[in-house]
Coordinates of C-alpha atoms and ligand atoms in Angstrom, one line a residue:
M1 CA 9.1 -34.7 -43.5
P2 CA 11.6 -32.1 -42.3
V3 CA 15.2 -33.5 -42.3
F4 CA 16.8 -33.2 -38.9
G5 CA 20.5 -33.4 -38.3
F6 CA 20.5 -35.8 -35.5
P7 CA 23.9 -36.3 -33.8
E8 CA 25.6 -39.5 -35.2
P9 CA 26.5 -40.7 -31.7
L10 CA 22.8 -40.6 -30.8
L11 CA 21.9 -42.6 -33.9
D12 CA 24.7 -45.1 -33.1
A13 CA 23.4 -45.4 -29.6
L14 CA 20.0 -46.3 -30.9
R15 CA 21.3 -48.8 -33.4
T16 CA 23.4 -50.6 -30.9
A17 CA 21.1 -50.3 -27.8
R18 CA 19.7 -53.6 -26.4
R19 CA 17.8 -52.2 -23.5
M20 CA 15.6 -49.1 -23.7
V21 CA 13.0 -47.3 -21.6
V22 CA 10.6 -44.6 -22.8
L23 CA 8.9 -42.4 -20.3
T24 CA 5.9 -40.4 -21.7
G25 CA 3.7 -37.7 -20.5
A26 CA 0.6 -35.8 -21.8
G27 CA 2.6 -34.1 -24.5
V28 CA 2.7 -37.4 -26.5
S29 CA -1.1 -37.3 -26.8
A30 CA -1.3 -33.5 -27.5
E31 CA -1.2 -34.1 -31.2
S32 CA -4.1 -36.5 -30.8
G33 CA -6.2 -33.7 -29.5
V34 CA -6.0 -34.7 -25.8
P35 CA -5.2 -31.6 -23.7
T36 CA -2.1 -31.8 -21.6
F37 CA -2.4 -31.2 -17.8
R38 CA -0.7 -27.8 -17.8
D39 CA -2.5 -26.5 -20.9
A40 CA -5.3 -24.2 -19.8
Q41 CA -8.4 -26.3 -19.3
T42 CA -10.7 -25.4 -22.1
G43 CA -14.4 -25.3 -22.5
L44 CA -16.7 -26.5 -19.8
W45 CA -13.9 -27.1 -17.3
A46 CA -12.0 -23.9 -18.0
N47 CA -12.7 -22.7 -14.4
F48 CA -11.5 -25.9 -12.7
K49 CA -7.9 -26.9 -12.1
P50 CA -7.0 -30.6 -12.4
E51 CA -5.4 -30.3 -8.9
D52 CA -8.8 -29.3 -7.6
L53 CA -10.6 -32.2 -9.2
A54 CA -8.2 -35.1 -9.3
T55 CA -8.0 -35.7 -5.6
P56 CA -9.9 -38.1 -3.2
G57 CA -11.0 -35.1 -1.2
A58 CA -12.6 -33.4 -4.2
F59 CA -14.3 -36.7 -5.0
R60 CA -15.7 -37.0 -1.4
R61 CA -16.8 -33.3 -1.5
N62 CA -18.5 -33.5 -4.9
P63 CA -18.5 -37.0 -6.4
R64 CA -20.9 -36.0 -9.2
L65 CA -18.6 -33.2 -10.5
V66 CA -15.5 -35.3 -10.4
W67 CA -17.3 -38.3 -12.0
E68 CA -18.7 -36.0 -14.8
W69 CA -15.3 -34.4 -15.4
Y70 CA -13.8 -37.8 -16.0
A71 CA -16.7 -38.9 -18.1
T72 CA -16.0 -35.8 -20.3
R73 CA -12.3 -36.7 -20.5
R74 CA -13.1 -40.4 -21.2
A75 CA -15.4 -39.4 -24.1
R76 CA -12.7 -37.2 -25.5
V77 CA -10.1 -39.9 -25.2
G78 CA -12.5 -42.3 -26.9
E79 CA -12.6 -40.0 -30.0
A80 CA -8.9 -39.5 -30.0
Q81 CA -6.6 -41.5 -32.4
P82 CA -3.0 -42.4 -31.8
N83 CA -0.6 -40.0 -33.6
P84 CA 2.8 -40.6 -35.3
G85 CA 4.6 -40.2 -32.0
H86 CA 2.7 -43.1 -30.5
F87 CA 3.3 -45.3 -33.6
A88 CA 7.1 -44.4 -33.5
I89 CA 7.4 -45.5 -29.9
A90 CA 5.7 -48.8 -30.8
E91 CA 8.2 -49.2 -33.7
L92 CA 11.1 -48.5 -31.3
E93 CA 9.8 -51.3 -29.1
R94 CA 9.8 -53.7 -32.0
R95 CA 13.5 -52.8 -32.7
M96 CA 14.7 -53.3 -29.2
P97 CA 15.6 -56.7 -27.6
E98 CA 14.5 -55.3 -24.2
F99 CA 12.0 -52.4 -24.0
L100 CA 9.6 -50.9 -21.4
L101 CA 7.3 -48.0 -22.0
A102 CA 6.4 -46.2 -18.7
T103 CA 3.6 -43.8 -19.3
Q104 CA 2.0 -41.2 -17.1
N105 CA -0.9 -41.0 -19.5
V106 CA -4.2 -42.5 -18.7
D107 CA -5.6 -42.4 -22.3
G108 CA -4.6 -45.9 -23.5
L109 CA -3.4 -44.5 -26.8
H110 CA 0.0 -46.2 -26.6
Q111 CA -1.6 -49.6 -26.5
R112 CA -3.9 -48.7 -29.4
A113 CA -0.8 -47.7 -31.4
G114 CA 0.7 -51.2 -30.8
S115 CA 2.9 -50.7 -27.8
R116 CA 3.0 -54.0 -25.8
N117 CA 5.4 -53.7 -22.8
V118 CA 3.6 -50.8 -21.1
V119 CA 3.3 -49.8 -17.5
E120 CA 0.6 -47.2 -16.7
L121 CA 2.1 -45.3 -13.8
H122 CA -1.0 -43.2 -13.3
G123 CA -3.7 -45.7 -14.2
N124 CA -6.2 -45.7 -17.1
I125 CA -9.2 -43.5 -17.5
T126 CA -11.1 -46.1 -19.4
R127 CA -11.1 -48.4 -16.3
T128 CA -13.4 -48.0 -13.3
K129 CA -12.9 -49.2 -9.7
C130 CA -14.8 -49.1 -6.4
F131 CA -13.9 -46.1 -4.3
E132 CA -14.4 -48.1 -1.1
E133 CA -12.8 -51.5 -2.1
G134 CA -10.2 -50.2 -4.5
T135 CA -10.8 -53.1 -6.9
A136 CA -11.8 -53.0 -10.6
V137 CA -15.4 -53.0 -11.6
E138 CA -16.0 -54.0 -15.2
S139 CA -19.8 -53.4 -15.4
W140 CA -22.7 -52.1 -13.3
P141 CA -26.4 -51.7 -13.8
A142 CA -27.4 -48.8 -16.0
T143 CA -28.3 -45.8 -13.9
A144 CA -28.8 -42.1 -14.1
E145 CA -26.9 -41.7 -10.9
A146 CA -23.5 -40.0 -11.2
P147 CA -21.3 -41.6 -9.9
P148 CA -22.9 -45.0 -10.1
H149 CA -22.6 -47.4 -7.2
C150 CA -20.4 -50.5 -6.8
P151 CA -22.6 -53.7 -7.6
R152 CA -20.7 -55.5 -4.8
C153 CA -20.6 -53.1 -1.8
G154 CA -22.8 -50.1 -2.9
G155 CA -19.9 -47.6 -2.6
W156 CA -19.2 -45.0 -5.2
L157 CA -17.5 -46.0 -8.4
R158 CA -14.5 -43.9 -9.6
P159 CA -12.0 -43.8 -12.5
D160 CA -9.0 -46.2 -12.1
V161 CA -6.5 -43.3 -12.2
V162 CA -4.0 -42.1 -9.6
W163 CA -5.2 -38.9 -8.0
F164 CA -3.0 -36.2 -6.3
G165 CA -1.9 -37.5 -2.9
E166 CA -2.4 -41.1 -3.9
M167 CA 0.4 -43.7 -4.2
L168 CA 1.3 -45.0 -7.7
P169 CA 0.6 -48.7 -8.3
E170 CA 3.6 -50.3 -6.6
E171 CA 4.3 -53.1 -9.0
E172 CA 4.2 -50.8 -12.0
F173 CA 6.5 -48.3 -10.5
A174 CA 8.9 -51.0 -9.3
R175 CA 9.1 -52.4 -12.9
A176 CA 9.7 -48.9 -14.3
L177 CA 12.4 -48.2 -11.8
A178 CA 14.2 -51.5 -12.3
A179 CA 14.1 -51.0 -16.1
S180 CA 15.4 -47.4 -15.8
R181 CA 18.3 -48.6 -13.7
R182 CA 19.2 -51.3 -16.3
C183 CA 18.6 -49.5 -19.6
E184 CA 21.3 -48.1 -22.0
V185 CA 19.0 -45.4 -23.4
L186 CA 16.0 -43.7 -21.8
F187 CA 13.7 -41.3 -23.7
S188 CA 11.7 -38.7 -21.7
V189 CA 9.0 -37.6 -24.2
G190 CA 6.2 -35.0 -23.7
T191 CA 6.4 -34.6 -20.0
S192 CA 7.0 -31.5 -17.9
A193 CA 9.2 -33.6 -15.6
L194 CA 7.5 -32.0 -12.6
V195 CA 5.5 -34.8 -11.0
H196 CA 7.4 -37.3 -8.9
P197 CA 8.1 -40.2 -8.6
A198 CA 7.7 -40.6 -12.4
A199 CA 10.0 -37.6 -12.9
S200 CA 12.8 -39.3 -11.0
L201 CA 13.1 -42.2 -13.5
P202 CA 15.3 -40.3 -16.0
L203 CA 17.6 -39.3 -13.1
D204 CA 17.9 -43.0 -12.0
A205 CA 18.8 -43.9 -15.6
L206 CA 21.4 -41.1 -15.7
D207 CA 22.9 -42.3 -12.4
A208 CA 23.1 -45.8 -13.9
G209 CA 25.1 -44.5 -16.8
A210 CA 22.4 -44.5 -19.5
W211 CA 22.1 -42.0 -22.3
V212 CA 19.0 -39.8 -21.6
V213 CA 17.2 -38.1 -24.5
E214 CA 14.4 -35.6 -24.0
V215 CA 11.8 -34.8 -26.7
N216 CA 9.8 -31.7 -25.9
P217 CA 9.0 -28.3 -27.6
Q218 CA 9.8 -26.6 -24.3
R219 CA 12.7 -27.0 -21.9
T220 CA 12.0 -28.7 -18.6
P221 CA 13.8 -29.1 -15.2
L222 CA 15.3 -32.3 -16.7
T223 CA 16.7 -30.5 -19.8
P224 CA 20.0 -29.4 -18.3
R225 CA 20.7 -33.0 -17.2
V226 CA 20.1 -34.9 -20.4
D227 CA 22.6 -36.0 -23.0
Y228 CA 20.4 -34.9 -25.9
F229 CA 17.5 -32.4 -25.9
L230 CA 15.5 -32.8 -29.2
E231 CA 13.4 -29.7 -29.3
G232 CA 10.1 -30.2 -31.0
V233 CA 6.9 -32.1 -31.0
S234 CA 7.0 -35.9 -30.6
G235 CA 4.8 -36.6 -33.6
V236 CA 7.4 -35.1 -35.8
I237 CA 10.7 -35.7 -34.0
L238 CA 10.2 -39.4 -33.2
P239 CA 9.3 -40.6 -36.7
A240 CA 12.2 -38.5 -38.1
L241 CA 14.6 -40.0 -35.6
L242 CA 13.6 -43.5 -36.5
K243 CA 14.0 -42.7 -40.2
A244 CA 17.5 -41.3 -39.5
A245 CA 18.6 -44.2 -37.4
W246 CA 17.1 -47.0 -39.7
P247 CA 16.7 -45.4 -43.1
A248 CA 15.8 -48.6 -45.0
Ligands
OAD301 P1 2.1 -31.8 -18.4 O1 0.9 -31.1 -18.9 O2 2.6 -31.4 -17.1 O3 3.3 -31.5 -19.4 C1 3.1 -31.8 -20.8 C2 4.5 -31.6 -21.4 O4 4.3 -32.0 -22.8 C3 5.0 -30.2 -21.4 O5 6.4 -30.2 -21.0 C4 4.8 -29.7 -22.8 O6 5.9 -28.8 -23.2 C5 5.0 -31.0 -23.6 N1 4.3 -31.0 -24.9 C6 3.2 -30.3 -25.3 N2 2.9 -30.7 -26.6 C7 3.8 -31.6 -27.0 C8 4.1 -32.4 -28.1 N3 3.2 -32.2 -29.2 N4 5.1 -33.2 -28.2 C9 5.9 -33.4 -27.1 N5 5.8 -32.7 -26.0 C10 4.7 -31.8 -25.9 O7 1.8 -33.3 -18.5 P2 2.7 -34.4 -17.8 O8 4.1 -34.1 -17.7 O9 2.2 -35.7 -18.4 O10 -0.6 -36.9 -12.9 O11 2.1 -34.4 -16.3 C11 2.5 -35.3 -15.3 C12 1.4 -35.6 -14.4 O12 0.9 -34.4 -13.9 C13 0.2 -36.3 -15.1 O13 0.3 -37.6 -15.3 C14 -0.9 -36.0 -14.0 C15 -0.5 -34.6 -13.7 O14 -0.8 -34.3 -12.4 C16 -1.7 -37.4 -12.3 O15 -2.8 -37.2 -12.7 C17 -1.3 -38.2 -11.1

């Protein structure tokens, strides 16, 4: 494990913090083999852009294509395993009296790594809902049709994720915003900090006087604003940071 010289004030802030928020993006799952949004789409989907598929309009125009794209991603997520970055975030939660993980990821890997207090700002690809009713659908009769139909109203089924142009789940975002305004330390991990309103949470924390720490191998629009920019991949940086803060 490479030894990082983390700034002592940051380690002290972690040891004394009582209220923490962690905001994550696709970068946290990159080391689990789940492609990020802004990596080139590989393989079968190389000639499609997420922005062209992850929208209600795209679904109405070509429901089979969108359903099958998500089925491919769901299968890939099912094969993925949480990585050391996910486990480090779950350990951080266990060390904090008050903790909230606000994730933009839809892969459910944080929960599989043991994170408990999680809000999914953009939904979860393993859940399905009715396109017409907007309510969850746990099961439906086996069918070769893609997308399958809602057993209640006959409308199309769709993944329970937030598409471009759709509102975030209100309660989840409200919880993340309240926590960001209360916390003493907010981590922004593995996100390009481009997509609002999730990208505004670190700014709300800064405005409320919190320490903001960014973990990313690349700089982002948030980088100039943060107190600490830890350059590197989360699967290495986060375990090393915990080891430095709590060596025993
Ligand atoms: P992006 O693909 O926009 O950004 C991924 C970020 O992770 C980039 O800043 C990378 O530098 C960084 N990264 C890559 N590998 C990493 C690693 N191993 N460790 C740490 N960071 C790493 O993904 P998001 O920021 O999550 O929204 O995108 C935000 C939203 O845009 C997504 O939730 C999705 C998309 O539109 C919806 O679907 C509504």
